[in-house]
């Protein structure tokens, strides 16, 4: 399982400093939607410049204007962009086409995506599918538990790549591992930890098949 570090509600320099602390224990770097909204594509450019060998995901959460958003993200250095699973089909397909042109990838964020739409999206085998408990659901509706039952059997065959995001902790990571998730997207549990390097080390140890013992 890969670890994607989600960087949200930070300045660009804080994001770079924090990533340096945990760099060896994370696989992918997510330039969070909040950074993109606050600092624009500069945040993607700066993160790629600071970490040229890491995969950079720009969490654009594209809902419309796919060609434009994909273009500015890929040319800024993003290796992966996100599009919402409940966006019009043409928006999702355009993101996929743009990614193929730039030889990059797309993560489809399945927040509020109907099962009918999901079924039709599963034909896109080179996309990454992301199960997501939103910040608002976590903070305002009290939904913050990941269970194996949340990873419906209808999801992908082994040929699909599946990610999960939203309030993931060491405990829920075990559930996600058992559920066959390929990429765990972890934000606050690392970025807000008292010791981010130690938190990232524990997540990575577990994600790479080790057993984490909470002493
Ligand atoms: O996508 C995210 C969220 O919508 C805020 O923009 C985060 O990347 C995701 O929630 C991971 O962060 P944590 O929930 O803090 O682990």
PDB file of C-alpha atoms and ligand atoms in Angstrom:
ATOM      1  CA  UNK A   1       0.000   0.000   0.000  1.00  0.00           C
ATOM      2  CA  UNK A   2       1.205   3.508  -0.864  1.00  0.00           C
ATOM      3  CA  UNK A   3       0.954   6.479   1.472  1.00  0.00           C
ATOM      4  CA  UNK A   4      -0.166   9.782  -0.031  1.00  0.00           C
ATOM      5  CA  UNK A   5       0.543  12.726   2.264  1.00  0.00           C
ATOM      6  CA  UNK A   6      -2.299  15.274   2.015  1.00  0.00           C
ATOM      7  CA  UNK A   7      -1.116  18.837   2.622  1.00  0.00           C
ATOM      8  CA  UNK A   8      -3.980  21.133   3.570  1.00  0.00           C
ATOM      9  CA  UNK A   9      -4.444  24.435   5.385  1.00  0.00           C
ATOM     10  CA  UNK A  10      -0.696  25.231   5.369  1.00  0.00           C
ATOM     11  CA  UNK A  11       1.455  27.824   3.632  1.00  0.00           C
ATOM     12  CA  UNK A  12       3.678  26.572   0.811  1.00  0.00           C
ATOM     13  CA  UNK A  13       6.800  26.887   2.949  1.00  0.00           C
ATOM     14  CA  UNK A  14       5.135  25.028   5.845  1.00  0.00           C
ATOM     15  CA  UNK A  15       4.111  22.308   3.381  1.00  0.00           C
ATOM     16  CA  UNK A  16       7.684  21.963   2.112  1.00  0.00           C
ATOM     17  CA  UNK A  17       9.146  21.932   5.623  1.00  0.00           C
ATOM     18  CA  UNK A  18       6.676  19.318   6.814  1.00  0.00           C
ATOM     19  CA  UNK A  19       7.178  17.116   3.763  1.00  0.00           C
ATOM     20  CA  UNK A  20      10.961  17.163   4.299  1.00  0.00           C
ATOM     21  CA  UNK A  21      10.402  15.725   7.791  1.00  0.00           C
ATOM     22  CA  UNK A  22       8.427  12.737   6.501  1.00  0.00           C
ATOM     23  CA  UNK A  23       9.734  12.381   2.952  1.00  0.00           C
ATOM     24  CA  UNK A  24      11.270   8.923   3.393  1.00  0.00           C
ATOM     25  CA  UNK A  25       8.031   7.463   4.810  1.00  0.00           C
ATOM     26  CA  UNK A  26       5.574   8.697   2.195  1.00  0.00           C
ATOM     27  CA  UNK A  27       5.157   7.741  -1.450  1.00  0.00           C
ATOM     28  CA  UNK A  28       3.031  10.463  -3.038  1.00  0.00           C
ATOM     29  CA  UNK A  29       2.564  14.135  -2.144  1.00  0.00           C
ATOM     30  CA  UNK A  30      -0.886  15.700  -2.422  1.00  0.00           C
ATOM     31  CA  UNK A  31      -1.036  19.451  -2.903  1.00  0.00           C
ATOM     32  CA  UNK A  32      -4.382  19.830  -1.143  1.00  0.00           C
ATOM     33  CA  UNK A  33      -7.385  21.679  -2.523  1.00  0.00           C
ATOM     34  CA  UNK A  34      -6.944  24.299   0.184  1.00  0.00           C
ATOM     35  CA  UNK A  35      -3.375  25.087  -0.964  1.00  0.00           C
ATOM     36  CA  UNK A  36      -4.482  25.291  -4.586  1.00  0.00           C
ATOM     37  CA  UNK A  37      -7.380  27.607  -3.642  1.00  0.00           C
ATOM     38  CA  UNK A  38      -5.166  29.836  -1.519  1.00  0.00           C
ATOM     39  CA  UNK A  39      -1.967  29.922  -3.571  1.00  0.00           C
ATOM     40  CA  UNK A  40      -2.988  28.679  -7.004  1.00  0.00           C
ATOM     41  CA  UNK A  41      -0.754  26.596  -9.282  1.00  0.00           C
ATOM     42  CA  UNK A  42       2.280  28.169  -7.609  1.00  0.00           C
ATOM     43  CA  UNK A  43       1.756  25.610  -4.823  1.00  0.00           C
ATOM     44  CA  UNK A  44       2.020  22.738  -7.324  1.00  0.00           C
ATOM     45  CA  UNK A  45       5.047  24.296  -9.048  1.00  0.00           C
ATOM     46  CA  UNK A  46       6.875  24.845  -5.750  1.00  0.00           C
ATOM     47  CA  UNK A  47       6.169  21.333  -4.445  1.00  0.00           C
ATOM     48  CA  UNK A  48       7.404  19.751  -7.691  1.00  0.00           C
ATOM     49  CA  UNK A  49      10.509  21.941  -7.558  1.00  0.00           C
ATOM     50  CA  UNK A  50      11.209  20.916  -3.958  1.00  0.00           C
ATOM     51  CA  UNK A  51      10.451  17.216  -4.533  1.00  0.00           C
ATOM     52  CA  UNK A  52      11.203  16.490  -8.209  1.00  0.00           C
ATOM     53  CA  UNK A  53      11.471  12.717  -7.670  1.00  0.00           C
ATOM     54  CA  UNK A  54       8.144  12.347  -5.877  1.00  0.00           C
ATOM     55  CA  UNK A  55       4.748  11.837  -7.514  1.00  0.00           C
ATOM     56  CA  UNK A  56       2.785  15.046  -7.039  1.00  0.00           C
ATOM     57  CA  UNK A  57      -1.006  14.919  -6.978  1.00  0.00           C
ATOM     58  CA  UNK A  58      -2.854  18.206  -7.424  1.00  0.00           C
ATOM     59  CA  UNK A  59      -6.181  17.859  -5.624  1.00  0.00           C
ATOM     60  CA  UNK A  60      -8.005  20.117  -8.062  1.00  0.00           C
ATOM     61  CA  UNK A  61     -11.365  18.372  -7.441  1.00  0.00           C
ATOM     62  CA  UNK A  62     -12.296  19.379 -10.985  1.00  0.00           C
ATOM     63  CA  UNK A  63     -16.038  19.687 -11.558  1.00  0.00           C
ATOM     64  CA  UNK A  64     -16.018  21.675 -14.812  1.00  0.00           C
ATOM     65  CA  UNK A  65     -13.588  23.328 -17.217  1.00  0.00           C
ATOM     66  CA  UNK A  66     -11.587  20.102 -17.419  1.00  0.00           C
ATOM     67  CA  UNK A  67      -9.254  20.949 -20.305  1.00  0.00           C
ATOM     68  CA  UNK A  68      -8.142  24.211 -18.697  1.00  0.00           C
ATOM     69  CA  UNK A  69      -7.711  22.810 -15.179  1.00  0.00           C
ATOM     70  CA  UNK A  70      -5.880  19.696 -16.407  1.00  0.00           C
ATOM     71  CA  UNK A  71      -3.573  21.766 -18.595  1.00  0.00           C
ATOM     72  CA  UNK A  72      -2.550  24.266 -15.918  1.00  0.00           C
ATOM     73  CA  UNK A  73      -2.004  21.453 -13.397  1.00  0.00           C
ATOM     74  CA  UNK A  74       0.062  19.178 -15.634  1.00  0.00           C
ATOM     75  CA  UNK A  75       2.199  22.047 -16.924  1.00  0.00           C
ATOM     76  CA  UNK A  76       2.770  23.187 -13.307  1.00  0.00           C
ATOM     77  CA  UNK A  77       4.246  19.757 -12.531  1.00  0.00           C
ATOM     78  CA  UNK A  78       1.336  17.627 -11.331  1.00  0.00           C
ATOM     79  CA  UNK A  79       1.663  13.918 -12.089  1.00  0.00           C
ATOM     80  CA  UNK A  80      -1.946  13.242 -11.087  1.00  0.00           C
ATOM     81  CA  UNK A  81      -5.019  15.486 -10.917  1.00  0.00           C
ATOM     82  CA  UNK A  82      -8.379  14.804  -9.286  1.00  0.00           C
ATOM     83  CA  UNK A  83     -11.822  15.049 -10.840  1.00  0.00           C
ATOM     84  CA  UNK A  84     -15.108  14.605  -9.016  1.00  0.00           C
ATOM     85  CA  UNK A  85     -16.942  11.353  -9.752  1.00  0.00           C
ATOM     86  CA  UNK A  86     -20.253  13.219  -9.792  1.00  0.00           C
ATOM     87  CA  UNK A  87     -19.046  15.670 -12.454  1.00  0.00           C
ATOM     88  CA  UNK A  88     -20.609  15.456 -15.921  1.00  0.00           C
ATOM     89  CA  UNK A  89     -19.262  12.443 -17.805  1.00  0.00           C
ATOM     90  CA  UNK A  90     -17.708  14.743 -20.429  1.00  0.00           C
ATOM     91  CA  UNK A  91     -15.644  16.501 -17.724  1.00  0.00           C
ATOM     92  CA  UNK A  92     -14.281  13.210 -16.394  1.00  0.00           C
ATOM     93  CA  UNK A  93     -13.556  11.904 -19.899  1.00  0.00           C
ATOM     94  CA  UNK A  94     -11.765  15.142 -20.837  1.00  0.00           C
ATOM     95  CA  UNK A  95      -9.533  14.864 -17.735  1.00  0.00           C
ATOM     96  CA  UNK A  96      -8.694  11.296 -18.747  1.00  0.00           C
ATOM     97  CA  UNK A  97      -7.908  12.335 -22.342  1.00  0.00           C
ATOM     98  CA  UNK A  98      -5.717  15.203 -21.137  1.00  0.00           C
ATOM     99  CA  UNK A  99      -3.863  12.856 -18.772  1.00  0.00           C
ATOM    100  CA  UNK A 100      -3.256  10.408 -21.608  1.00  0.00           C
ATOM    101  CA  UNK A 101      -1.927  13.264 -23.773  1.00  0.00           C
ATOM    102  CA  UNK A 102       0.456  14.418 -21.034  1.00  0.00           C
ATOM    103  CA  UNK A 103       1.193  10.790 -19.977  1.00  0.00           C
ATOM    104  CA  UNK A 104      -0.100  11.553 -16.482  1.00  0.00           C
ATOM    105  CA  UNK A 105      -2.959  10.133 -14.391  1.00  0.00           C
ATOM    106  CA  UNK A 106      -6.357  11.026 -12.969  1.00  0.00           C
ATOM    107  CA  UNK A 107      -7.824  10.184  -9.576  1.00  0.00           C
ATOM    108  CA  UNK A 108     -11.626  10.128  -9.549  1.00  0.00           C
ATOM    109  CA  UNK A 109     -12.956  11.356  -6.186  1.00  0.00           C
ATOM    110  CA  UNK A 110     -16.088   9.313  -5.492  1.00  0.00           C
ATOM    111  CA  UNK A 111     -17.617  11.731  -2.958  1.00  0.00           C
ATOM    112  CA  UNK A 112     -21.381  11.722  -3.549  1.00  0.00           C
ATOM    113  CA  UNK A 113     -21.075   9.665  -6.717  1.00  0.00           C
ATOM    114  CA  UNK A 114     -24.145   7.553  -7.506  1.00  0.00           C
ATOM    115  CA  UNK A 115     -23.662   3.813  -7.930  1.00  0.00           C
ATOM    116  CA  UNK A 116     -24.986   4.153 -11.476  1.00  0.00           C
ATOM    117  CA  UNK A 117     -22.342   6.747 -12.365  1.00  0.00           C
ATOM    118  CA  UNK A 118     -19.659   4.687 -10.582  1.00  0.00           C
ATOM    119  CA  UNK A 119     -20.583   1.625 -12.631  1.00  0.00           C
ATOM    120  CA  UNK A 120     -20.077   3.545 -15.836  1.00  0.00           C
ATOM    121  CA  UNK A 121     -16.767   4.995 -14.596  1.00  0.00           C
ATOM    122  CA  UNK A 122     -15.305   1.599 -13.800  1.00  0.00           C
ATOM    123  CA  UNK A 123     -14.674   1.050 -17.501  1.00  0.00           C
ATOM    124  CA  UNK A 124     -11.864   3.624 -17.204  1.00  0.00           C
ATOM    125  CA  UNK A 125      -9.189   1.201 -16.112  1.00  0.00           C
ATOM    126  CA  UNK A 126      -6.281   3.652 -15.977  1.00  0.00           C
ATOM    127  CA  UNK A 127      -8.033   5.947 -13.454  1.00  0.00           C
ATOM    128  CA  UNK A 128      -7.493   5.752  -9.695  1.00  0.00           C
ATOM    129  CA  UNK A 129     -10.779   5.545  -7.746  1.00  0.00           C
ATOM    130  CA  UNK A 130     -10.882   7.368  -4.425  1.00  0.00           C
ATOM    131  CA  UNK A 131     -13.368   6.554  -1.655  1.00  0.00           C
ATOM    132  CA  UNK A 132     -13.748   9.693   0.401  1.00  0.00           C
ATOM    133  CA  UNK A 133     -15.230  10.745   3.748  1.00  0.00           C
ATOM    134  CA  UNK A 134     -15.315  14.526   3.371  1.00  0.00           C
ATOM    135  CA  UNK A 135     -14.003  17.020   5.941  1.00  0.00           C
ATOM    136  CA  UNK A 136     -17.534  18.265   6.551  1.00  0.00           C
ATOM    137  CA  UNK A 137     -18.862  14.730   7.094  1.00  0.00           C
ATOM    138  CA  UNK A 138     -15.973  14.095   9.501  1.00  0.00           C
ATOM    139  CA  UNK A 139     -16.256  17.368  11.394  1.00  0.00           C
ATOM    140  CA  UNK A 140     -19.949  18.260  11.160  1.00  0.00           C
ATOM    141  CA  UNK A 141     -21.763  14.922  10.767  1.00  0.00           C
ATOM    142  CA  UNK A 142     -19.485  12.831  12.967  1.00  0.00           C
ATOM    143  CA  UNK A 143     -18.793  10.274  10.228  1.00  0.00           C
ATOM    144  CA  UNK A 144     -15.200   9.283  10.744  1.00  0.00           C
ATOM    145  CA  UNK A 145     -14.990   5.540  10.800  1.00  0.00           C
ATOM    146  CA  UNK A 146     -13.694   3.360   8.033  1.00  0.00           C
ATOM    147  CA  UNK A 147     -15.091  -0.143   7.974  1.00  0.00           C
ATOM    148  CA  UNK A 148     -14.518  -2.973   5.547  1.00  0.00           C
ATOM    149  CA  UNK A 149     -18.211  -2.712   4.741  1.00  0.00           C
ATOM    150  CA  UNK A 150     -17.523   0.759   3.323  1.00  0.00           C
ATOM    151  CA  UNK A 151     -15.494  -0.789   0.572  1.00  0.00           C
ATOM    152  CA  UNK A 152     -18.298  -2.303  -1.469  1.00  0.00           C
ATOM    153  CA  UNK A 153     -17.678  -5.609  -3.158  1.00  0.00           C
ATOM    154  CA  UNK A 154     -18.868  -3.977  -6.369  1.00  0.00           C
ATOM    155  CA  UNK A 155     -15.685  -1.973  -6.414  1.00  0.00           C
ATOM    156  CA  UNK A 156     -13.151  -2.880  -8.723  1.00  0.00           C
ATOM    157  CA  UNK A 157     -11.553  -5.962  -9.754  1.00  0.00           C
ATOM    158  CA  UNK A 158      -7.869  -6.268  -8.934  1.00  0.00           C
ATOM    159  CA  UNK A 159      -7.156  -4.361 -12.142  1.00  0.00           C
ATOM    160  CA  UNK A 160      -8.538  -1.142 -10.599  1.00  0.00           C
ATOM    161  CA  UNK A 161      -6.449   1.060  -8.329  1.00  0.00           C
ATOM    162  CA  UNK A 162      -8.337   2.192  -5.228  1.00  0.00           C
ATOM    163  CA  UNK A 163      -7.488   5.000  -2.822  1.00  0.00           C
ATOM    164  CA  UNK A 164      -9.209   6.105   0.383  1.00  0.00           C
ATOM    165  CA  UNK A 165      -9.219   9.546   2.032  1.00  0.00           C
ATOM    166  CA  UNK A 166     -10.751  11.226   5.035  1.00  0.00           C
ATOM    167  CA  UNK A 167      -9.692  11.103   8.655  1.00  0.00           C
ATOM    168  CA  UNK A 168      -7.552   7.969   8.314  1.00  0.00           C
ATOM    169  CA  UNK A 169      -5.832   6.913  11.534  1.00  0.00           C
ATOM    170  CA  UNK A 170      -3.473   4.047  12.401  1.00  0.00           C
ATOM    171  CA  UNK A 171      -6.515   1.995  13.474  1.00  0.00           C
ATOM    172  CA  UNK A 172      -8.483   2.633  10.308  1.00  0.00           C
ATOM    173  CA  UNK A 173      -5.423   1.958   8.173  1.00  0.00           C
ATOM    174  CA  UNK A 174      -5.585  -1.686   9.258  1.00  0.00           C
ATOM    175  CA  UNK A 175      -9.224  -1.849   8.068  1.00  0.00           C
ATOM    176  CA  UNK A 176      -8.253  -0.311   4.743  1.00  0.00           C
ATOM    177  CA  UNK A 177      -5.369  -2.738   4.313  1.00  0.00           C
ATOM    178  CA  UNK A 178      -7.740  -5.627   4.925  1.00  0.00           C
ATOM    179  CA  UNK A 179     -10.168  -4.090   2.439  1.00  0.00           C
ATOM    180  CA  UNK A 180      -7.523  -4.139  -0.298  1.00  0.00           C
ATOM    181  CA  UNK A 181      -7.026  -0.375  -0.620  1.00  0.00           C
ATOM    182  CA  UNK A 182      -3.952   0.476  -2.718  1.00  0.00           C
ATOM    183  CA  UNK A 183      -3.360   4.092  -1.621  1.00  0.00           C
ATOM    184  CA  UNK A 184      -4.081   5.585   1.809  1.00  0.00           C
ATOM    185  CA  UNK A 185      -4.420   9.370   1.700  1.00  0.00           C
ATOM    186  CA  UNK A 186      -3.410  10.734   5.073  1.00  0.00           C
ATOM    187  CA  UNK A 187      -3.536  14.388   6.090  1.00  0.00           C
ATOM    188  CA  UNK A 188      -4.164  15.557   9.661  1.00  0.00           C
ATOM    189  CA  UNK A 189      -2.995  12.341  11.332  1.00  0.00           C
ATOM    190  CA  UNK A 190       0.499  13.217  10.089  1.00  0.00           C
ATOM    191  CA  UNK A 191       0.470  16.981   9.523  1.00  0.00           C
ATOM    192  CA  UNK A 192      -1.178  17.764  12.871  1.00  0.00           C
ATOM    193  CA  UNK A 193       0.678  15.097  14.862  1.00  0.00           C
ATOM    194  CA  UNK A 194       2.917  16.228  17.732  1.00  0.00           C
ATOM    195  CA  UNK A 195       5.701  14.306  15.977  1.00  0.00           C
ATOM    196  CA  UNK A 196       4.951  14.121  12.229  1.00  0.00           C
ATOM    197  CA  UNK A 197       8.065  12.033  11.387  1.00  0.00           C
ATOM    198  CA  UNK A 198       7.162   9.397  13.956  1.00  0.00           C
ATOM    199  CA  UNK A 199       3.508   9.365  12.821  1.00  0.00           C
ATOM    200  CA  UNK A 200       4.556   8.921   9.173  1.00  0.00           C
ATOM    201  CA  UNK A 201       6.994   6.169  10.155  1.00  0.00           C
ATOM    202  CA  UNK A 202       4.226   4.253  11.945  1.00  0.00           C
ATOM    203  CA  UNK A 203       1.805   4.611   9.008  1.00  0.00           C
ATOM    204  CA  UNK A 204       4.463   3.517   6.543  1.00  0.00           C
ATOM    205  CA  UNK A 205       5.514   0.535   8.634  1.00  0.00           C
ATOM    206  CA  UNK A 206       1.942  -0.701   8.729  1.00  0.00           C
ATOM    207  CA  UNK A 207       1.253   0.111   5.078  1.00  0.00           C
ATOM    208  CA  UNK A 208       4.304  -1.805   3.916  1.00  0.00           C
ATOM    209  CA  UNK A 209       3.195  -4.931   5.733  1.00  0.00           C
ATOM    210  CA  UNK A 210       4.795  -4.458   9.131  1.00  0.00           C
ATOM    211  CA  UNK A 211       2.898  -4.792  12.351  1.00  0.00           C
ATOM    212  CA  UNK A 212       2.514  -1.613  14.344  1.00  0.00           C
ATOM    213  CA  UNK A 213       2.442  -2.079  18.092  1.00  0.00           C
ATOM    214  CA  UNK A 214       1.094   0.930  19.936  1.00  0.00           C
ATOM    215  CA  UNK A 215       3.284   1.059  23.046  1.00  0.00           C
TER     216      UNK A 215
HETATM  217  O1  LIG B   1      -9.251  15.734   0.232  1.00  0.00           O
HETATM  218  C1  LIG B   1      -9.182  16.088   1.375  1.00  0.00           C
HETATM  219  C2  LIG B   1     -10.254  16.918   1.983  1.00  0.00           C
HETATM  220  O2  LIG B   1     -11.308  17.038   1.061  1.00  0.00           O
HETATM  221  C3  LIG B   1      -9.801  18.327   2.338  1.00  0.00           C
HETATM  222  O3  LIG B   1      -9.490  19.050   1.172  1.00  0.00           O
HETATM  223  C4  LIG B   1      -8.019  15.606   2.199  1.00  0.00           C
HETATM  224  O4  LIG B   1      -6.941  15.353   1.373  1.00  0.00           O
HETATM  225  C5  LIG B   1      -8.368  14.323   2.917  1.00  0.00           C
HETATM  226  O5  LIG B   1      -9.483  14.526   3.725  1.00  0.00           O
HETATM  227  C6  LIG B   1      -7.186  13.816   3.760  1.00  0.00           C
HETATM  228  O6  LIG B   1      -6.990  14.643   4.876  1.00  0.00           O
HETATM  229  P1  LIG B   1      -7.396  14.171   6.373  1.00  0.00           P
HETATM  230  O7  LIG B   1      -8.871  13.951   6.389  1.00  0.00           O
HETATM  231  O8  LIG B   1      -6.978  15.328   7.234  1.00  0.00           O
HETATM  232  O9  LIG B   1      -6.635  12.914   6.674  1.00  0.00           O
END
